[in-house]
Coordinates of C-alpha atoms and ligand atoms in Angstrom, one line a residue:
M1 CA 93.2 243.6 45.2
D2 CA 96.3 243.3 43.1
E3 CA 94.7 244.7 39.9
K4 CA 94.0 248.2 38.7
T5 CA 90.4 248.7 37.4
V6 CA 90.1 251.1 34.4
L7 CA 87.2 252.1 32.4
V8 CA 87.6 251.7 28.7
G9 CA 85.5 253.4 26.1
R10 CA 82.2 255.2 26.6
I11 CA 80.0 252.2 27.6
A12 CA 82.4 251.2 30.2
P13 CA 83.0 247.4 30.1
T14 CA 85.1 246.7 33.1
V15 CA 88.6 245.6 32.2
K16 CA 90.9 244.0 34.8
L17 CA 94.5 244.8 34.1
P18 CA 96.8 242.2 35.7
K19 CA 99.9 243.1 37.7
Q20 CA 103.0 242.6 35.7
G21 CA 103.9 238.9 35.4
S22 CA 100.5 237.6 36.7
R23 CA 97.8 235.7 34.7
V24 CA 95.6 237.6 32.2
V25 CA 92.0 237.8 33.6
P26 CA 89.2 237.5 30.9
L27 CA 87.2 240.8 30.3
R28 CA 83.7 241.1 31.9
Q29 CA 81.4 242.9 29.5
A30 CA 78.5 245.0 30.8
A31 CA 75.1 243.9 29.6
P32 CA 74.0 245.7 26.5
L33 CA 71.5 248.5 26.6
R34 CA 68.2 247.2 25.1
V35 CA 66.2 249.6 23.0
D36 CA 63.0 249.3 21.0
V37 CA 61.8 251.9 18.6
A38 CA 58.2 252.2 17.6
G39 CA 58.1 253.8 14.1
G40 CA 60.9 253.8 11.5
G41 CA 60.2 257.1 9.8
P42 CA 63.1 259.6 9.5
V43 CA 63.2 260.3 13.2
G44 CA 63.0 256.7 14.5
L45 CA 65.7 255.6 12.0
A46 CA 67.9 258.6 12.7
F47 CA 67.6 257.9 16.4
A48 CA 68.5 254.2 16.0
C49 CA 71.5 254.8 13.7
T50 CA 72.8 257.6 16.1
V51 CA 72.5 255.4 19.2
K52 CA 74.2 252.6 17.5
S53 CA 77.0 254.8 16.2
L54 CA 77.6 256.1 19.7
L55 CA 77.3 252.9 21.7
G56 CA 78.4 250.2 19.2
D57 CA 78.2 246.7 20.6
G58 CA 77.0 248.2 23.9
V59 CA 73.4 248.5 22.6
M60 CA 70.9 246.2 20.9
I61 CA 68.2 248.0 18.9
R62 CA 65.1 246.8 17.3
V63 CA 62.9 249.2 15.1
H64 CA 59.3 248.5 14.0
D65 CA 57.5 250.1 11.1
R66 CA 54.3 249.1 9.4
R67 CA 55.3 250.8 6.1
W68 CA 58.0 248.1 5.6
M69 CA 58.0 244.6 4.1
R70 CA 60.5 241.8 3.8
Q71 CA 62.1 241.1 0.4
G72 CA 64.4 238.2 0.6
D73 CA 66.8 238.9 3.4
R74 CA 66.2 242.7 3.3
V75 CA 63.6 245.1 4.7
V76 CA 62.3 247.6 2.1
W77 CA 59.6 250.2 1.9
K78 CA 56.2 249.1 0.8
G79 CA 55.1 250.8 -2.4
N80 CA 51.8 252.0 -4.0
A81 CA 50.8 248.4 -4.7
E82 CA 50.9 247.7 -1.0
G83 CA 48.9 250.8 -0.1
N84 CA 51.9 253.0 0.9
N85 CA 52.1 256.5 -0.7
R86 CA 55.7 257.4 -0.3
R87 CA 56.2 261.0 0.8
E88 CA 57.6 263.3 -1.9
Q89 CA 58.1 266.5 0.1
V90 CA 61.4 268.4 0.2
V91 CA 62.4 269.4 3.7
T92 CA 65.0 271.9 4.8
L93 CA 67.5 270.8 7.4
Q94 CA 69.2 273.4 9.5
S95 CA 73.0 273.1 9.8
N96 CA 72.8 272.9 13.6
V97 CA 70.9 269.7 13.0
W98 CA 72.5 268.1 9.9
A99 CA 76.0 268.8 11.2
S100 CA 75.2 267.0 14.5
L101 CA 74.2 263.7 12.8
P102 CA 76.9 260.9 12.8
L103 CA 79.5 261.6 10.1
A104 CA 78.7 258.4 8.2
V105 CA 75.0 259.4 8.0
Q106 CA 75.9 262.9 6.8
Q107 CA 78.1 261.4 4.1
R108 CA 75.4 259.1 2.9
L109 CA 72.6 261.8 2.9
F110 CA 74.5 264.6 1.3
A111 CA 75.7 262.7 -1.8
P112 CA 76.3 265.1 -4.8
G113 CA 73.0 266.0 -6.5
K114 CA 70.9 264.8 -3.6
F115 CA 70.6 268.2 -1.8
S116 CA 70.6 271.9 -2.5
E117 CA 71.3 275.0 -0.5
M118 CA 68.4 277.3 -1.1
W119 CA 67.7 279.2 2.2
P120 CA 70.0 281.7 3.8
L121 CA 72.2 281.4 6.9
G122 CA 70.4 282.1 10.2
P123 CA 70.6 281.5 13.9
D124 CA 70.0 277.7 13.5
S125 CA 72.3 277.6 10.5
P126 CA 75.3 279.6 11.5
A127 CA 78.1 280.4 9.0
S128 CA 80.5 278.1 11.0
K129 CA 78.4 275.1 10.1
G130 CA 77.0 276.0 6.8
R131 CA 73.7 276.8 5.1
P132 CA 70.4 274.9 5.5
R133 CA 70.1 272.0 3.1
N134 CA 67.1 271.0 1.1
I135 CA 66.7 267.2 0.8
K136 CA 63.8 264.8 -0.1
I137 CA 62.3 263.1 2.9
R138 CA 62.1 260.0 0.8
W139 CA 65.8 260.0 0.2
I140 CA 66.4 260.4 4.0
E141 CA 64.2 257.4 4.7
D142 CA 65.9 255.3 1.9
C143 CA 69.4 256.1 3.1
L144 CA 68.6 255.5 6.8
L145 CA 66.8 252.2 6.2
D146 CA 69.8 250.9 4.1
M147 CA 72.3 252.1 6.7
A148 CA 70.3 250.6 9.6
Q149 CA 70.7 247.2 7.9
D150 CA 74.1 247.4 6.1
V151 CA 76.1 249.7 8.4
Y152 CA 74.7 249.4 11.9
G153 CA 73.2 245.9 12.0
I154 CA 70.0 247.1 13.6
E155 CA 67.1 244.5 13.9
L156 CA 64.2 245.7 11.7
V157 CA 60.6 244.4 12.2
A158 CA 58.3 245.0 9.3
D159 CA 55.2 245.3 11.3
A160 CA 53.2 247.6 13.5
Y161 CA 54.5 248.0 17.0
A162 CA 52.3 246.4 19.7
P163 CA 53.1 247.3 23.3
P164 CA 54.0 244.0 25.1
A165 CA 52.2 242.9 28.3
K166 CA 55.6 242.9 30.0
F167 CA 58.8 244.7 29.1
D168 CA 61.2 241.8 29.6
G169 CA 64.6 243.4 30.2
L170 CA 63.9 246.3 27.8
H171 CA 65.5 249.6 29.0
V172 CA 64.2 252.1 26.5
L173 CA 61.1 252.4 24.3
A174 CA 61.5 255.3 21.8
I175 CA 58.1 256.3 20.5
A176 CA 58.5 257.8 17.0
D177 CA 55.4 256.6 15.2
G178 CA 54.3 260.0 14.0
A179 CA 51.8 262.7 14.8
R180 CA 48.9 260.3 15.3
S181 CA 51.0 258.0 17.5
A182 CA 49.1 254.9 18.6
T183 CA 51.9 254.0 20.9
R184 CA 51.7 257.3 22.7
E185 CA 47.9 256.7 23.0
A186 CA 48.5 253.3 24.5
F187 CA 50.7 254.9 27.2
S188 CA 48.5 258.0 27.9
A189 CA 48.3 257.1 31.6
Q190 CA 52.1 257.7 31.7
F191 CA 52.5 260.6 29.3
G192 CA 49.2 262.4 29.9
T193 CA 46.7 263.4 27.2
P194 CA 47.7 266.0 24.6
S195 CA 45.7 269.1 24.8
R196 CA 44.6 271.5 22.0
E197 CA 43.4 274.2 24.4
L198 CA 46.5 276.4 24.0
F199 CA 46.2 276.3 20.2
S200 CA 42.6 277.3 19.9
V201 CA 40.7 280.5 18.9
D202 CA 37.5 281.4 20.7
G203 CA 37.4 277.9 22.2
S204 CA 37.9 276.0 18.9
P205 CA 41.2 274.3 18.0
L206 CA 42.7 276.1 15.0
D207 CA 43.3 273.9 12.0
E208 CA 44.7 275.1 8.6
R209 CA 44.0 273.4 5.3
V210 CA 47.0 273.5 2.9
L211 CA 47.2 272.3 -0.7
G212 CA 50.6 270.8 -1.7
I213 CA 51.2 271.2 -5.4
R214 CA 54.2 269.1 -6.5
V215 CA 56.0 270.6 -9.5
T216 CA 59.2 270.4 -11.6
A217 CA 60.9 273.7 -11.4
K218 CA 62.5 275.8 -14.1
S219 CA 64.1 278.6 -12.1
P220 CA 67.1 278.0 -9.8
D221 CA 65.8 277.0 -6.3
E222 CA 67.1 280.0 -4.4
H223 CA 65.8 282.6 -6.9
T224 CA 62.3 281.9 -5.5
V225 CA 63.2 282.6 -1.9
P226 CA 62.3 286.4 -1.9
L227 CA 59.0 285.5 -3.6
T228 CA 58.1 283.0 -0.8
V229 CA 59.2 285.3 2.0
A230 CA 57.3 288.4 0.6
Q231 CA 53.9 286.8 1.3
N232 CA 52.1 284.1 3.3
R233 CA 49.8 282.5 0.8
F234 CA 52.3 280.3 -1.1
L235 CA 55.5 278.6 0.0
F236 CA 57.9 277.0 -2.5
N237 CA 60.5 274.6 -1.2
S238 CA 62.5 273.1 -4.0
L239 CA 65.2 270.7 -5.0
G240 CA 65.1 271.2 -8.7
G241 CA 61.3 270.8 -8.2
G242 CA 59.3 270.4 -5.1
F243 CA 56.1 271.5 -3.4
I244 CA 54.3 274.8 -3.8
N245 CA 52.2 274.9 -0.7
M246 CA 49.1 277.0 -0.7
R247 CA 47.1 278.1 2.5
L248 CA 43.4 278.0 2.0
T249 CA 40.3 279.5 3.6
A250 CA 37.5 277.2 4.8
E251 CA 35.5 278.1 1.7
E252 CA 38.4 277.2 -0.6
A253 CA 39.0 274.0 1.4
S254 CA 35.4 272.9 0.8
E255 CA 36.3 272.8 -3.0
I256 CA 38.9 270.0 -2.3
V257 CA 36.6 267.3 -3.6
A258 CA 37.3 264.2 -5.7
L259 CA 34.6 263.1 -8.1
G260 CA 33.9 259.4 -8.9
E261 CA 31.5 258.1 -11.5
S262 CA 28.5 258.7 -9.4
G263 CA 29.6 261.8 -7.3
P264 CA 32.1 262.8 -4.6
V265 CA 34.3 260.0 -3.2
S266 CA 36.5 259.9 -0.1
C267 CA 39.9 260.4 -1.5
I268 CA 42.2 263.5 -1.4
G269 CA 40.5 265.1 1.5
K270 CA 40.2 262.0 3.7
F271 CA 43.1 259.7 2.8
G272 CA 45.7 262.2 1.6
C273 CA 45.7 260.7 -1.9
T274 CA 47.8 262.4 -4.6
M275 CA 46.0 263.6 -7.7
R276 CA 48.2 263.2 -10.8
P277 CA 47.9 264.7 -14.3
S278 CA 46.0 262.5 -16.8
G279 CA 45.8 264.7 -19.9
N280 CA 43.4 267.5 -20.8
G281 CA 44.4 269.4 -17.6
R282 CA 42.6 266.8 -15.4
F283 CA 44.1 265.5 -12.2
V284 CA 43.2 261.9 -11.2
C285 CA 43.8 259.7 -8.1
D286 CA 45.7 256.5 -9.0
R287 CA 44.0 254.6 -6.3
H288 CA 40.4 255.6 -6.6
R289 CA 40.4 256.8 -10.2
S290 CA 38.5 259.9 -9.1
V291 CA 39.0 263.4 -10.6
F292 CA 40.2 266.4 -8.7
K293 CA 37.0 268.6 -9.0
P294 CA 38.6 272.0 -9.3
S295 CA 40.6 270.9 -12.3
V296 CA 37.5 270.1 -14.3
D297 CA 35.0 272.6 -12.8
K298 CA 34.7 275.6 -15.0
L299 CA 33.1 277.5 -12.2
S300 CA 35.8 276.7 -9.7
Y301 CA 37.0 279.7 -7.7
L302 CA 40.0 277.8 -6.5
W303 CA 41.5 276.5 -9.7
P304 CA 42.5 280.0 -11.2
R305 CA 44.0 280.9 -7.8
I306 CA 46.1 277.7 -7.9
L307 CA 47.3 278.5 -11.4
D308 CA 48.2 282.1 -10.4
G309 CA 50.3 280.7 -7.5
L310 CA 52.2 278.5 -10.0
R311 CA 52.8 281.5 -12.3
F312 CA 54.2 283.4 -9.4
F313 CA 57.1 280.9 -9.2
G314 CA 57.5 280.7 -13.0
V315 CA 55.8 277.3 -13.2
G316 CA 52.9 276.2 -15.6
V317 CA 50.2 273.7 -15.2
A318 CA 52.2 271.3 -17.4
D319 CA 54.9 271.3 -14.7
V320 CA 52.5 270.0 -12.0
V321 CA 53.1 266.3 -11.2
G322 CA 50.8 265.9 -8.2
I323 CA 48.4 267.6 -5.9
N324 CA 47.5 266.7 -2.3
S325 CA 46.1 268.3 0.7
F326 CA 46.6 268.2 4.5
T327 CA 45.3 269.7 7.7
L328 CA 47.7 271.3 10.2
G329 CA 46.9 272.0 13.9
M330 CA 48.9 271.7 17.1
Q331 CA 48.6 270.3 20.6
Q332 CA 50.5 270.7 23.8
M333 CA 52.2 267.7 25.5
S334 CA 52.6 267.6 29.3
K335 CA 55.7 265.4 29.3
F336 CA 58.0 263.5 26.9
T337 CA 59.7 261.1 29.3
A338 CA 57.9 258.5 31.4
Q339 CA 58.7 255.4 33.4
L340 CA 56.7 252.6 31.8
A341 CA 57.9 249.7 34.1
P342 CA 60.5 249.4 36.9
S343 CA 63.4 249.2 34.5
T344 CA 61.9 250.6 31.3
F345 CA 61.6 254.3 30.3
G346 CA 59.6 255.6 27.4
F347 CA 60.4 258.7 25.3
L348 CA 58.3 260.6 22.8
L349 CA 60.3 261.6 19.7
G350 CA 59.7 263.4 16.4
D351 CA 56.1 264.2 15.4
A352 CA 54.8 261.8 18.1
A353 CA 56.3 264.4 20.6
N354 CA 55.8 267.7 18.8
S355 CA 53.8 267.9 15.6
L356 CA 54.2 271.4 14.2
H357 CA 52.8 273.7 11.5
F358 CA 55.4 273.3 8.7
W359 CA 55.3 276.9 7.4
P360 CA 58.5 277.8 9.3
G361 CA 59.8 274.4 8.2
R362 CA 60.9 273.0 11.6
G363 CA 59.0 269.7 12.1
L364 CA 61.8 267.3 11.1
N365 CA 64.5 269.6 12.5
T366 CA 62.8 269.5 15.9
G367 CA 62.3 265.7 15.5
L368 CA 66.0 265.1 14.8
K369 CA 66.9 267.4 17.7
S370 CA 64.8 265.2 20.0
A371 CA 66.5 262.1 18.6
L372 CA 70.0 263.5 19.0
S373 CA 69.3 264.7 22.6
L374 CA 68.1 261.3 23.7
A375 CA 70.8 259.4 21.9
V376 CA 73.6 261.4 23.5
N377 CA 71.8 261.3 26.9
L378 CA 71.7 257.5 26.7
Q379 CA 75.4 257.4 25.8
K380 CA 76.2 259.6 28.8
R381 CA 74.1 257.7 31.4
W382 CA 74.2 254.1 30.5
R383 CA 76.4 252.2 32.9
G384 CA 75.0 248.8 32.7
N385 CA 72.5 249.3 35.5
A386 CA 68.8 250.2 35.5
F387 CA 68.2 253.9 34.7
R388 CA 66.7 256.3 37.2
A389 CA 64.3 259.2 36.4
A390 CA 67.1 261.6 37.2
D391 CA 69.1 260.3 34.3
F392 CA 66.8 262.0 31.9
A393 CA 66.3 265.3 33.6
Q394 CA 68.5 267.0 30.9
H395 CA 66.8 265.3 28.0
E396 CA 63.3 266.2 29.3
G397 CA 64.5 269.8 29.8
I398 CA 65.6 270.0 26.2
M399 CA 62.2 268.5 25.0
Q400 CA 60.3 271.1 27.0
Q401 CA 62.5 273.9 25.6
L402 CA 61.9 272.6 22.0
Q403 CA 58.2 272.5 22.6
Y404 CA 58.1 276.1 23.9
R405 CA 60.4 277.4 21.1
E406 CA 58.9 275.6 18.2
K407 CA 55.3 275.8 19.1
S408 CA 55.6 279.5 19.9
R409 CA 57.2 280.1 16.5
A410 CA 54.6 278.0 14.6
W411 CA 51.7 279.6 16.6
T412 CA 52.9 283.1 15.8
T413 CA 53.0 282.1 12.1
M414 CA 49.4 280.7 12.3
L415 CA 48.1 283.8 14.0
M416 CA 50.3 286.5 12.7
P417 CA 50.1 289.8 14.5
D418 CA 49.1 292.9 12.5
S419 CA 51.0 296.3 12.7
E420 CA 49.3 297.0 16.1
G421 CA 50.3 293.6 17.4
T422 CA 46.8 292.2 17.3
P423 CA 46.7 288.5 16.1
R424 CA 45.1 288.1 12.7
G425 CA 44.8 284.6 11.3
I426 CA 45.8 283.8 7.8
E427 CA 42.2 283.0 6.8
D428 CA 41.0 286.5 7.7
R429 CA 43.8 288.0 5.7
I430 CA 43.1 285.8 2.6
R431 CA 39.4 286.6 2.8
E432 CA 40.1 290.3 3.1
G433 CA 42.3 290.1 0.0
L434 CA 39.6 288.4 -2.0
Q435 CA 37.0 291.1 -1.3
G436 CA 36.6 294.8 -2.0
P437 CA 38.1 297.2 -4.5
A438 CA 41.7 296.8 -5.6
D439 CA 44.2 299.3 -7.0
R440 CA 46.4 297.1 -9.3
A441 CA 49.3 299.6 -9.7
A442 CA 49.6 300.2 -6.0
L443 CA 49.5 296.4 -5.3
V444 CA 52.2 295.7 -7.8
K445 CA 54.4 298.4 -6.3
T446 CA 53.9 297.2 -2.7
L447 CA 54.7 293.6 -3.5
Y448 CA 57.6 294.4 -5.7
E449 CA 59.2 296.7 -3.2
R450 CA 58.8 294.0 -0.5
V451 CA 60.5 291.5 -2.7
L452 CA 63.4 293.9 -3.4
E453 CA 63.8 294.7 0.3
I454 CA 64.0 291.0 1.1
K455 CA 66.4 290.4 -1.7
K456 CA 68.7 293.1 -0.4
R457 CA 68.4 291.8 3.2
M458 CA 69.3 288.3 2.2
G459 CA 72.0 289.2 -0.3
D460 CA 75.1 288.4 1.9
R461 CA 73.6 285.2 3.5
M462 CA 73.0 283.2 0.3
G463 CA 74.1 282.7 -3.3
P464 CA 73.3 285.1 -6.2
L465 CA 69.6 286.0 -6.7
A466 CA 67.7 286.8 -9.9
T467 CA 67.7 290.2 -11.4
D468 CA 65.2 292.9 -10.3
E469 CA 63.5 292.6 -13.7
W470 CA 62.8 288.9 -13.2
Y471 CA 61.2 289.7 -9.9
Y472 CA 59.1 292.5 -11.4
G473 CA 58.0 290.1 -14.1
R474 CA 56.8 287.5 -11.5
V475 CA 54.9 290.1 -9.5
N476 CA 53.3 291.7 -12.6
A477 CA 52.2 288.3 -13.9
M478 CA 49.7 288.0 -11.1
D479 CA 45.9 288.5 -11.3
T480 CA 44.9 291.6 -9.3
R481 CA 42.9 289.5 -6.8
T482 CA 45.9 287.3 -6.1
L483 CA 48.1 290.3 -5.7
K484 CA 45.7 291.7 -3.1
V485 CA 45.7 288.4 -1.2
M486 CA 49.5 288.3 -1.2
V487 CA 49.8 291.9 0.0
E488 CA 47.1 291.3 2.8
S489 CA 48.8 288.0 3.8
G490 CA 51.9 290.0 4.8
A491 CA 55.6 289.2 4.5
W492 CA 57.2 286.6 6.8
I493 CA 57.5 288.0 10.2
T494 CA 61.1 287.0 10.5
R495 CA 61.8 289.2 13.5
E496 CA 59.0 287.8 15.6
I497 CA 59.8 284.1 14.8
G498 CA 63.6 284.5 14.7
G499 CA 66.0 284.7 17.7
E500 CA 67.9 282.2 19.8
E501 CA 67.4 278.5 18.9
V502 CA 67.5 275.4 21.2
E503 CA 70.8 273.7 21.0
V504 CA 71.1 270.0 21.4
P505 CA 74.2 267.9 21.9
S506 CA 76.0 266.6 18.8
A507 CA 76.6 263.0 17.9
V508 CA 79.8 264.0 16.1
P509 CA 82.9 263.8 18.4
A510 CA 84.3 267.2 19.2
V511 CA 87.5 267.9 17.4
A512 CA 90.3 268.2 20.0
P513 CA 91.5 271.8 20.0
E514 CA 94.9 272.1 18.3
Q515 CA 97.8 271.9 20.7
P516 CA 99.6 275.2 20.8
S517 CA 102.9 274.8 19.0
N518 CA 106.0 274.8 21.1
R519 CA 108.2 275.8 18.2
G520 CA 110.5 278.6 19.2
L521 CA 110.1 277.9 22.9
S522 CA 112.9 276.4 24.8
L523 CA 112.7 275.0 28.4
V524 CA 116.4 275.3 28.8
G525 CA 118.3 278.4 28.7
Ligands
LIG1 C1 54.3 269.4 3.3 C2 55.2 269.3 4.4 C3 56.4 270.0 4.4 C4 57.3 269.9 5.5 N1 58.5 270.6 5.4 C5 59.4 270.5 6.4 C6 60.6 271.2 6.4 O1 60.9 272.0 5.5 N2 61.5 271.1 7.5 C7 61.2 270.3 8.5 O2 62.0 270.2 9.5 N3 60.0 269.5 8.6 C8 59.1 269.6 7.6 N4 57.9 268.9 7.6 C9 57.7 268.0 8.7 C10 58.3 266.6 8.6 O3 57.9 266.0 7.4 C11 57.9 265.8 9.8 O4 58.2 266.5 11.0 C12 58.7 264.4 9.9 O5 58.3 263.6 8.8 C13 58.4 263.7 11.2 O6 59.2 262.5 11.2 P1 58.8 261.3 12.2 O7 59.7 260.2 11.9 O8 58.7 261.8 13.6 O9 57.3 260.9 11.8 P2 56.7 260.3 10.5 O10 57.5 260.8 9.3 O11 55.3 260.5 10.5 O12 57.1 258.7 10.6 C14 56.4 257.9 11.5 C15 56.7 256.5 11.1 O13 56.0 255.6 12.1 C16 55.3 254.6 11.4 N5 54.2 254.1 12.2 C17 53.1 254.7 12.5 N6 52.4 254.0 13.4 C18 53.1 252.9 13.6 C19 52.9 251.7 14.5 N7 51.8 251.6 15.2 N8 53.8 250.8 14.5 C20 55.0 250.9 13.7 N9 55.2 251.9 12.9 C21 54.3 252.9 12.9 C22 54.9 255.2 10.0 O14 54.8 254.1 9.1 C23 56.1 256.1 9.7 O15 57.1 255.5 9.0 C24 57.0 269.0 6.6 C25 55.8 268.3 6.6 C26 54.9 268.4 5.6 C27 53.6 267.7 5.6

């Protein structure tokens, strides 16, 4: 052999370099990696863009989503008219996550005015990378869908994913079609059946009902952080407005009813519809024209409690732009990686892999970590030949770590321990607060001191907070019953849920350490 063989680039096409003076031999390219993605939500799209940014022409990717449609030569999100309720929630991305996304993606996502920094530094947002960033999930989806088409040239299929009878030449199927993944279900023989056993109380799976109240905010986002962290009934995540989430008891949840002309209709409780203001303090569903019962029921227990929650964050009913409701529960997966055919491996990503309680705000972070881990693993292991199970040992290990870390955190939040360490679910705490005698002065003092303590603790990890007087005003504006619920619900158990985080590989090339300067050194005497 009179040629040297060298490997060029990361995907290793073989390049034959001729001996000096001999004929140039054409390059022999390795076959591209073929990837299908089921589900083009934030995780499916982030995965596709990241793999493409890492492997370039060495990969062919196709992403399917049923919430898309074709418009001329582009793929766009379906809207209300096509039965798609775009999600409006604000999510908090930790800097260990956002700083690991491809640089082009970071630049597009974090355009001025499109994000805010509300939460403090912490183990998953170290000072070296920056603060967590609040961003609208809808904006993430819009940016990634555009980038998939305009920057990365990814094939987009505006339709539901249907598992094929045979995986002709497909190497990777990434399953990112959300918590109720039909694709995971179709491959349950390979992935196993998720179990709710570990997330049950007295033999029944624990589900929580939460009300999401979308508001436009008047106070700076970060001023509300100590109010959120001082109790567990309401959580406000904002980007100049956002969702005030409210945890409910089963009795309160039974009040989440939509009324049609001739009685209750399936709407907010069943289809996740959003009830919007329609004058006179009424909230109505665009789709079913039904009314949110608590907003018109003078005997409602729930409505005054909702209004109190708004007041806590300095928001009035006129600032509410929508109300919806959802149920949160968790299940344990046995594995996240499975061989689906001799040369095809399947991977569960995002909510299809780990659907979490969102109170500690980790669902999308965990989903993006899973996408980054698989993308970097593929880049490392793809050599143009069929994969073997061993190629994914590292990725599967990270997925199992994520499941352990994130579900332990979320479960601890769902069943918060009391001062003796005995688990006490949020419902019990709220019920306790709603009953019995209450000493208003003592409740105001307890909650106000908690808020000030948290304000002091967070002081050096975030921007300037509001004055003590402003916080006193917020606490003192509460009805006594709401105060008692807030005090009983307890402050966030930051010690119990904090600690080391699962690190995943980054898609951003490491910056080469600076070469030590030779100035002043001389090799010759
Ligand atoms: C109120 C609320 C607040 C939250 N706050 C935070 C937060 O602060 N921080 C955080 O990290 N996370 C948060 N989360 C969680 C976060 O929103 C989810 O973890 C995230 O949306 C999961 O992304 P995904 O792409 O895996 O799934 P999804 O967003 O569910 O996307 C799945 C996609 O698959 C598509 N699809 C479904 N079935 C099919 C099929 N058969 N074929 C083709 N396509 C299909 C769907 O159309 C959808 O586009 C919050 C969630 C809620 C509800």
